[in-house]
CSV table of C-alpha atoms and ligand atoms in Angstrom, one decimal:
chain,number,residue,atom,x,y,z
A,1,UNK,CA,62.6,67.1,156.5
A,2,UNK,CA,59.2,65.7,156.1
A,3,UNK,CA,57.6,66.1,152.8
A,4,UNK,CA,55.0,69.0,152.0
A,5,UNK,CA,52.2,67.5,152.4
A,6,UNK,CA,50.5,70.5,149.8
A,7,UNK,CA,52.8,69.1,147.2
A,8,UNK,CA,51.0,66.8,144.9
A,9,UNK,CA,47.8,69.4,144.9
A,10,UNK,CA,50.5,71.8,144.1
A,11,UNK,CA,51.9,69.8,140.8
A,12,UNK,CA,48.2,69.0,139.9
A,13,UNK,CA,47.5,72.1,140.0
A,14,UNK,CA,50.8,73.3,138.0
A,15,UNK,CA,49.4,70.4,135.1
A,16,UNK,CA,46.1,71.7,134.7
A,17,UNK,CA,47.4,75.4,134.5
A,18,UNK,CA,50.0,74.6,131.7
A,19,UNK,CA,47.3,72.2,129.8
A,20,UNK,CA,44.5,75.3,130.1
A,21,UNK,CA,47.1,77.2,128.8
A,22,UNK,CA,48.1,74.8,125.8
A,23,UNK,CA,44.9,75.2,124.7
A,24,UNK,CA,44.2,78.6,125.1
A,25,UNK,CA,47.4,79.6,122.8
A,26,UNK,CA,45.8,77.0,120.4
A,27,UNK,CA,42.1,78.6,120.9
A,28,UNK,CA,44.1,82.1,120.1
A,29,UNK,CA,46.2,81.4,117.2
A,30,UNK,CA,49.6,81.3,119.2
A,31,UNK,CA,52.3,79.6,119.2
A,32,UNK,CA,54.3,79.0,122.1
A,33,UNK,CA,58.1,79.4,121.3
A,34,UNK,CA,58.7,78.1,125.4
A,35,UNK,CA,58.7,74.1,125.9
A,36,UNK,CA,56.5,72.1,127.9
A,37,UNK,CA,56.8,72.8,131.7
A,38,UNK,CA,58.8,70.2,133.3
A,39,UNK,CA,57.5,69.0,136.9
A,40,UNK,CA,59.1,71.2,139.0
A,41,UNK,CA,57.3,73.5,141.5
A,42,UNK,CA,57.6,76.6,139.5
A,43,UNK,CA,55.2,78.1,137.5
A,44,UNK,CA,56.9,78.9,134.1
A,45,UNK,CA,54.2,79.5,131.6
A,46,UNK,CA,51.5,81.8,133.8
A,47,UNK,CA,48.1,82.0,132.0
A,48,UNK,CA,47.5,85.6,131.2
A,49,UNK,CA,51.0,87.5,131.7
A,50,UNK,CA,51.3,91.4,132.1
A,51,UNK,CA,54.4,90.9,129.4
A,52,UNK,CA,52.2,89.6,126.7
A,53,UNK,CA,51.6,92.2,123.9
A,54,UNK,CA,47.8,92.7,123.3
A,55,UNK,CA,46.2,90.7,120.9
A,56,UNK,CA,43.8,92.9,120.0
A,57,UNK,CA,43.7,96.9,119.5
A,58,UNK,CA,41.7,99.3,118.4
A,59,UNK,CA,44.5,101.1,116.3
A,60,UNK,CA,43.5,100.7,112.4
A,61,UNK,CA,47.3,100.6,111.7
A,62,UNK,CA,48.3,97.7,113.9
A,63,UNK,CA,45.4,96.0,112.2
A,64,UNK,CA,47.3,95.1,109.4
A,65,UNK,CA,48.0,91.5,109.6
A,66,UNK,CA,47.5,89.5,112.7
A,67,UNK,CA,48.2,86.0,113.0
A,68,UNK,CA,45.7,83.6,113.3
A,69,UNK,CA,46.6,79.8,113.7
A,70,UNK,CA,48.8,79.7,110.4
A,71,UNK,CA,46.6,82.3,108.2
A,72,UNK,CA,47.2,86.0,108.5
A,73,UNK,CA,43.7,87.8,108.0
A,74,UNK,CA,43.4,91.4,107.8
A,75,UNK,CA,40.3,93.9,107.4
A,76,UNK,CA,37.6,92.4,105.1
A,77,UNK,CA,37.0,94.1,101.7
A,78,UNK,CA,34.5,95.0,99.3
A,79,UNK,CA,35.1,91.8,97.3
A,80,UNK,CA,35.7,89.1,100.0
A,81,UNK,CA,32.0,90.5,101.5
A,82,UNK,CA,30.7,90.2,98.2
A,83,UNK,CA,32.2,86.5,97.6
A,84,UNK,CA,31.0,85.4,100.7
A,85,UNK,CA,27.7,87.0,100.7
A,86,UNK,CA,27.2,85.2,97.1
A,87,UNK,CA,28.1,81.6,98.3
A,88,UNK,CA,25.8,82.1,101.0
A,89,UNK,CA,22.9,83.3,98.7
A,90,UNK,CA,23.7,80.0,95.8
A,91,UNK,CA,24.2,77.8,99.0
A,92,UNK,CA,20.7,78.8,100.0
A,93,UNK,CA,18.8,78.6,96.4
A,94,UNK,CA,20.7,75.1,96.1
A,95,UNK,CA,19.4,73.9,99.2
A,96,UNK,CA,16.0,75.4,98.7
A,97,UNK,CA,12.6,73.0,98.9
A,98,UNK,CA,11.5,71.9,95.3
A,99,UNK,CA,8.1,72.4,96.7
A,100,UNK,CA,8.5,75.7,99.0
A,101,UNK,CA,6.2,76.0,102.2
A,102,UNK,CA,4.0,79.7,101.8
A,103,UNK,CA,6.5,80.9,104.8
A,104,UNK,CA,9.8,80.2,103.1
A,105,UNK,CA,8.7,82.0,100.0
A,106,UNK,CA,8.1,84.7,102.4
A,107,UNK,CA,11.2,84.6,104.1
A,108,UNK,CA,13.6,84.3,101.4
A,109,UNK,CA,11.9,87.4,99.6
A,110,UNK,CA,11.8,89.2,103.4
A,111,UNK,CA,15.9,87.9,102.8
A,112,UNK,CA,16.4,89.8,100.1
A,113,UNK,CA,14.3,93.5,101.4
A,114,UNK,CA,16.7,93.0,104.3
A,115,UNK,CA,19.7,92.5,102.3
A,116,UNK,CA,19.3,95.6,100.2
A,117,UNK,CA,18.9,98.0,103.4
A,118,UNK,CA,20.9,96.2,105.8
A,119,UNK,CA,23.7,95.0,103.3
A,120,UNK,CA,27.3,96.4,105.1
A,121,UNK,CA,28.6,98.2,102.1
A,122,UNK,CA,26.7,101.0,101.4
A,123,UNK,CA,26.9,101.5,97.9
A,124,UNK,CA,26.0,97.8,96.8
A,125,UNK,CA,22.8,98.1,99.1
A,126,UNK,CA,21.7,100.7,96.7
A,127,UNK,CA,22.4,99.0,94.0
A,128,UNK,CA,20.6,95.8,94.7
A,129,UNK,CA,17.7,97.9,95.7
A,130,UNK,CA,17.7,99.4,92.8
A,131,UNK,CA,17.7,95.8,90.8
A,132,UNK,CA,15.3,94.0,93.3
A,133,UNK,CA,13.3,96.8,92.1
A,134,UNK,CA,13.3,95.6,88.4
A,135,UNK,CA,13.5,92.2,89.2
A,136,UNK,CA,11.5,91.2,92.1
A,137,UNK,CA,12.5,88.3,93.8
A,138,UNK,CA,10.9,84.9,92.3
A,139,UNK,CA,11.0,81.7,94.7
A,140,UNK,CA,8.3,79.7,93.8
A,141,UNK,CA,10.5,76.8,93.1
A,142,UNK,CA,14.4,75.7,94.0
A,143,UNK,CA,14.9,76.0,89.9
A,144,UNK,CA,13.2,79.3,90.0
A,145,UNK,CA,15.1,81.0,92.7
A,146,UNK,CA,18.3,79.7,91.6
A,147,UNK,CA,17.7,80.8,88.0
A,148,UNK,CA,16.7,84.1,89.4
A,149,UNK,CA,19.7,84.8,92.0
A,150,UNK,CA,21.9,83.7,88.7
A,151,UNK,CA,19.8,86.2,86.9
A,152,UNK,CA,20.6,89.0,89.7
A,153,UNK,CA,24.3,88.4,90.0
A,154,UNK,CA,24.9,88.2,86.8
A,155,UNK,CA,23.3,92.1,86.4
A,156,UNK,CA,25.5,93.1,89.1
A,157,UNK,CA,28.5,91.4,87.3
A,158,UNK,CA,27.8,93.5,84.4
A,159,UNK,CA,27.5,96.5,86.2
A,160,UNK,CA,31.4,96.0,87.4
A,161,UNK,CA,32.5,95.1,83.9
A,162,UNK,CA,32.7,91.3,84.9
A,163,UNK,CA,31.7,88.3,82.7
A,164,UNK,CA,28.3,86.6,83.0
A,165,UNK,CA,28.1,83.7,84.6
A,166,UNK,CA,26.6,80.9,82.2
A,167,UNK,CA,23.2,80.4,83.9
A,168,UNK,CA,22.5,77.1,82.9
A,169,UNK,CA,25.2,75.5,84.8
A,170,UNK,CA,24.1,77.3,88.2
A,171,UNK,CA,23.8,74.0,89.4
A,172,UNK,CA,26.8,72.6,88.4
A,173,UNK,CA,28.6,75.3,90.4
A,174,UNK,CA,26.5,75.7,93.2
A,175,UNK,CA,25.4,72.0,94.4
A,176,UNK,CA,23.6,71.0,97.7
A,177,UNK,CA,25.9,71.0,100.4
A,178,UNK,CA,27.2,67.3,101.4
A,179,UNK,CA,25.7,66.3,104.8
A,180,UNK,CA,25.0,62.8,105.9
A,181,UNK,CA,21.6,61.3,105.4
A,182,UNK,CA,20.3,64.8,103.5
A,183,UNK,CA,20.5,66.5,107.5
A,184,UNK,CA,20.9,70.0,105.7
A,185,UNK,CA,18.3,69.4,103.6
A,186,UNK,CA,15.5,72.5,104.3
A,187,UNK,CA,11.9,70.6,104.6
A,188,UNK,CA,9.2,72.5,101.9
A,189,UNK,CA,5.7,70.9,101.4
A,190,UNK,CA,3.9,67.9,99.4
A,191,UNK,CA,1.2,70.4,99.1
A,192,UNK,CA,0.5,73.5,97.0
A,193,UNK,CA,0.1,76.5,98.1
B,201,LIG,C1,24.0,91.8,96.8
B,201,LIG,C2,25.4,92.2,96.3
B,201,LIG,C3,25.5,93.4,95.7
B,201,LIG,C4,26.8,93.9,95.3
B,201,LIG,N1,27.0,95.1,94.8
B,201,LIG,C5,28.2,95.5,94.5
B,201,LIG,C6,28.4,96.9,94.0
B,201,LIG,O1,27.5,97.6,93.8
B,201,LIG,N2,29.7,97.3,93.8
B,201,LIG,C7,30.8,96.4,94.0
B,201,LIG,O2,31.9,96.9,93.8
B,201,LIG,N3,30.6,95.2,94.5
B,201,LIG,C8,29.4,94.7,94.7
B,201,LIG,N4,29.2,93.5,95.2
B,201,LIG,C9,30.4,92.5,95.3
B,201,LIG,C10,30.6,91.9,93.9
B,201,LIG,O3,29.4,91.3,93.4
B,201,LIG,C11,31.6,90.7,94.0
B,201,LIG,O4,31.2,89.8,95.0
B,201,LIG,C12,33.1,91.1,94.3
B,201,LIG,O5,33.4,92.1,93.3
B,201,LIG,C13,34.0,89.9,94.1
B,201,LIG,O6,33.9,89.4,92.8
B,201,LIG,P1,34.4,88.0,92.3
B,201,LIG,O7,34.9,88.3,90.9
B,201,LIG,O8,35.4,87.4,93.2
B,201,LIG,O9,33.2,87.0,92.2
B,201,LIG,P2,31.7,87.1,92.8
B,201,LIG,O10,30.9,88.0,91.9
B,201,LIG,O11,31.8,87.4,94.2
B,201,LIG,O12,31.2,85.6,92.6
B,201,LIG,C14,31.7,84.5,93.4
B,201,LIG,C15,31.7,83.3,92.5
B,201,LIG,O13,30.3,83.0,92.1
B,201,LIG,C16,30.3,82.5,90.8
B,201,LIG,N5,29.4,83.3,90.0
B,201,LIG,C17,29.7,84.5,89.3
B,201,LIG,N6,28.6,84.9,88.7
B,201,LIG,C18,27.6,84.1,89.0
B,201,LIG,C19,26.2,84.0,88.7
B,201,LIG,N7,25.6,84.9,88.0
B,201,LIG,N8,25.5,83.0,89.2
B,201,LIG,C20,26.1,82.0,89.9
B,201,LIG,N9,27.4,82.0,90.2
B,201,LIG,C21,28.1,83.0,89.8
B,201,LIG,C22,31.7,82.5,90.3
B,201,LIG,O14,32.2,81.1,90.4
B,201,LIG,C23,32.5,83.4,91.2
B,201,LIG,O15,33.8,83.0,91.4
B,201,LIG,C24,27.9,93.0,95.6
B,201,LIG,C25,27.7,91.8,96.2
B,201,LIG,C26,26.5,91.4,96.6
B,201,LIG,C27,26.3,90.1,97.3
């Protein structure tokens, strides 16, 4: 009998499915226990299949650890909120302009209103409202804000019974973040405002 004439669009098609779905498993986190498809006609690794257990439900209990690419993650607490918010706030004093533009002192004090209203965890909004309050943001200089952020964590530290952080060596923690030719750099002024 003659040949299908549908068959080569048929395996190019059949490549293309199992490569979108290589990638898709690897986009997702999963690994596929089933070889590569060989070149036969059938279909053995379909996209989306109505066998697949969901990846993601709303059920708090099922939440529990998930796996993701090698890592297992689970809900985020109190502390890795707080460790993450912190590297973000150093991050941004290190990289901040010697010689800050009018705006960015207004933003990064606008930053800091925002955090202590907005801030998801309730009780550490209050808190930090509470300290802004005593210590109003200073950000007149990169040494200045980082001195002062040092200044703020380190009152929240002792709040929680941890020990303060030895301000001096802010910067030795919390350097400027390593990008090519200085393209994180933020730009601030030659000028004074
Ligand atoms: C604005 C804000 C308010 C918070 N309020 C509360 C609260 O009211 N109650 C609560 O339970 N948690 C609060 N947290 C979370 C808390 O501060 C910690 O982040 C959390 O307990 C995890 O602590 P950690 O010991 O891992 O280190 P973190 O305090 O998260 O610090 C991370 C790293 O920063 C470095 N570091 C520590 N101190 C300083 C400093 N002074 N200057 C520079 N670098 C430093 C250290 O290397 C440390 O490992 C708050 C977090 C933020 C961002």
């Amino acid at each position: 009998m003659a040949e299908n004439p549908w068959q080569p669009l048929l395996q190019t098609f059949e490549k293309l499915s199992s490569c979108l779905q290589t990638h898709l498993s690897n986009f997702m986190g999963i690994k596929s226990s089933t070889p590569p498809p060989s070149s036969s006609s059938t279909i053995q690794n379909p996209i989306i299949s109505l066998d697949s257990p969901p990846l993601i439900t709303t059920n708090n209990s099922n939440l529990q650890k998930l796996p993701l690419k090698d890592k297992y993650v689970g809900p985020v607490t109190k502390e890795d909120l707080g460790r993450a918010t912190w590297t973000f706030l150093h991050t941004l004093a290190a990289q901040y302009p010697e010689k800050p533009t009018r705006q960015q002192k207004k933003d990064v004090k606008e930053l800091m209103g925002i955090l202590s209203r907005m801030y998801p965890c309730r009780e550490c909004a209050d808190h930090f409202k509470e300290i802004l309050r005593s210590n109003p943001t200073q950000a007149g200089s990169q040494e200045e804000f980082s001195q002062w952020l040092c200044h703020v964590h380190n009152t929240v530290n002792r709040s929680l019974g941890k020990l303060v952080f030895p301000c001096e060596r802010v910067d030795a923690r919390w350097g400027k973040l390593e990008c090519e030719q200085k393209s994180c750099d933020l730009h601030g002024t030659s000028m004074d405002f």
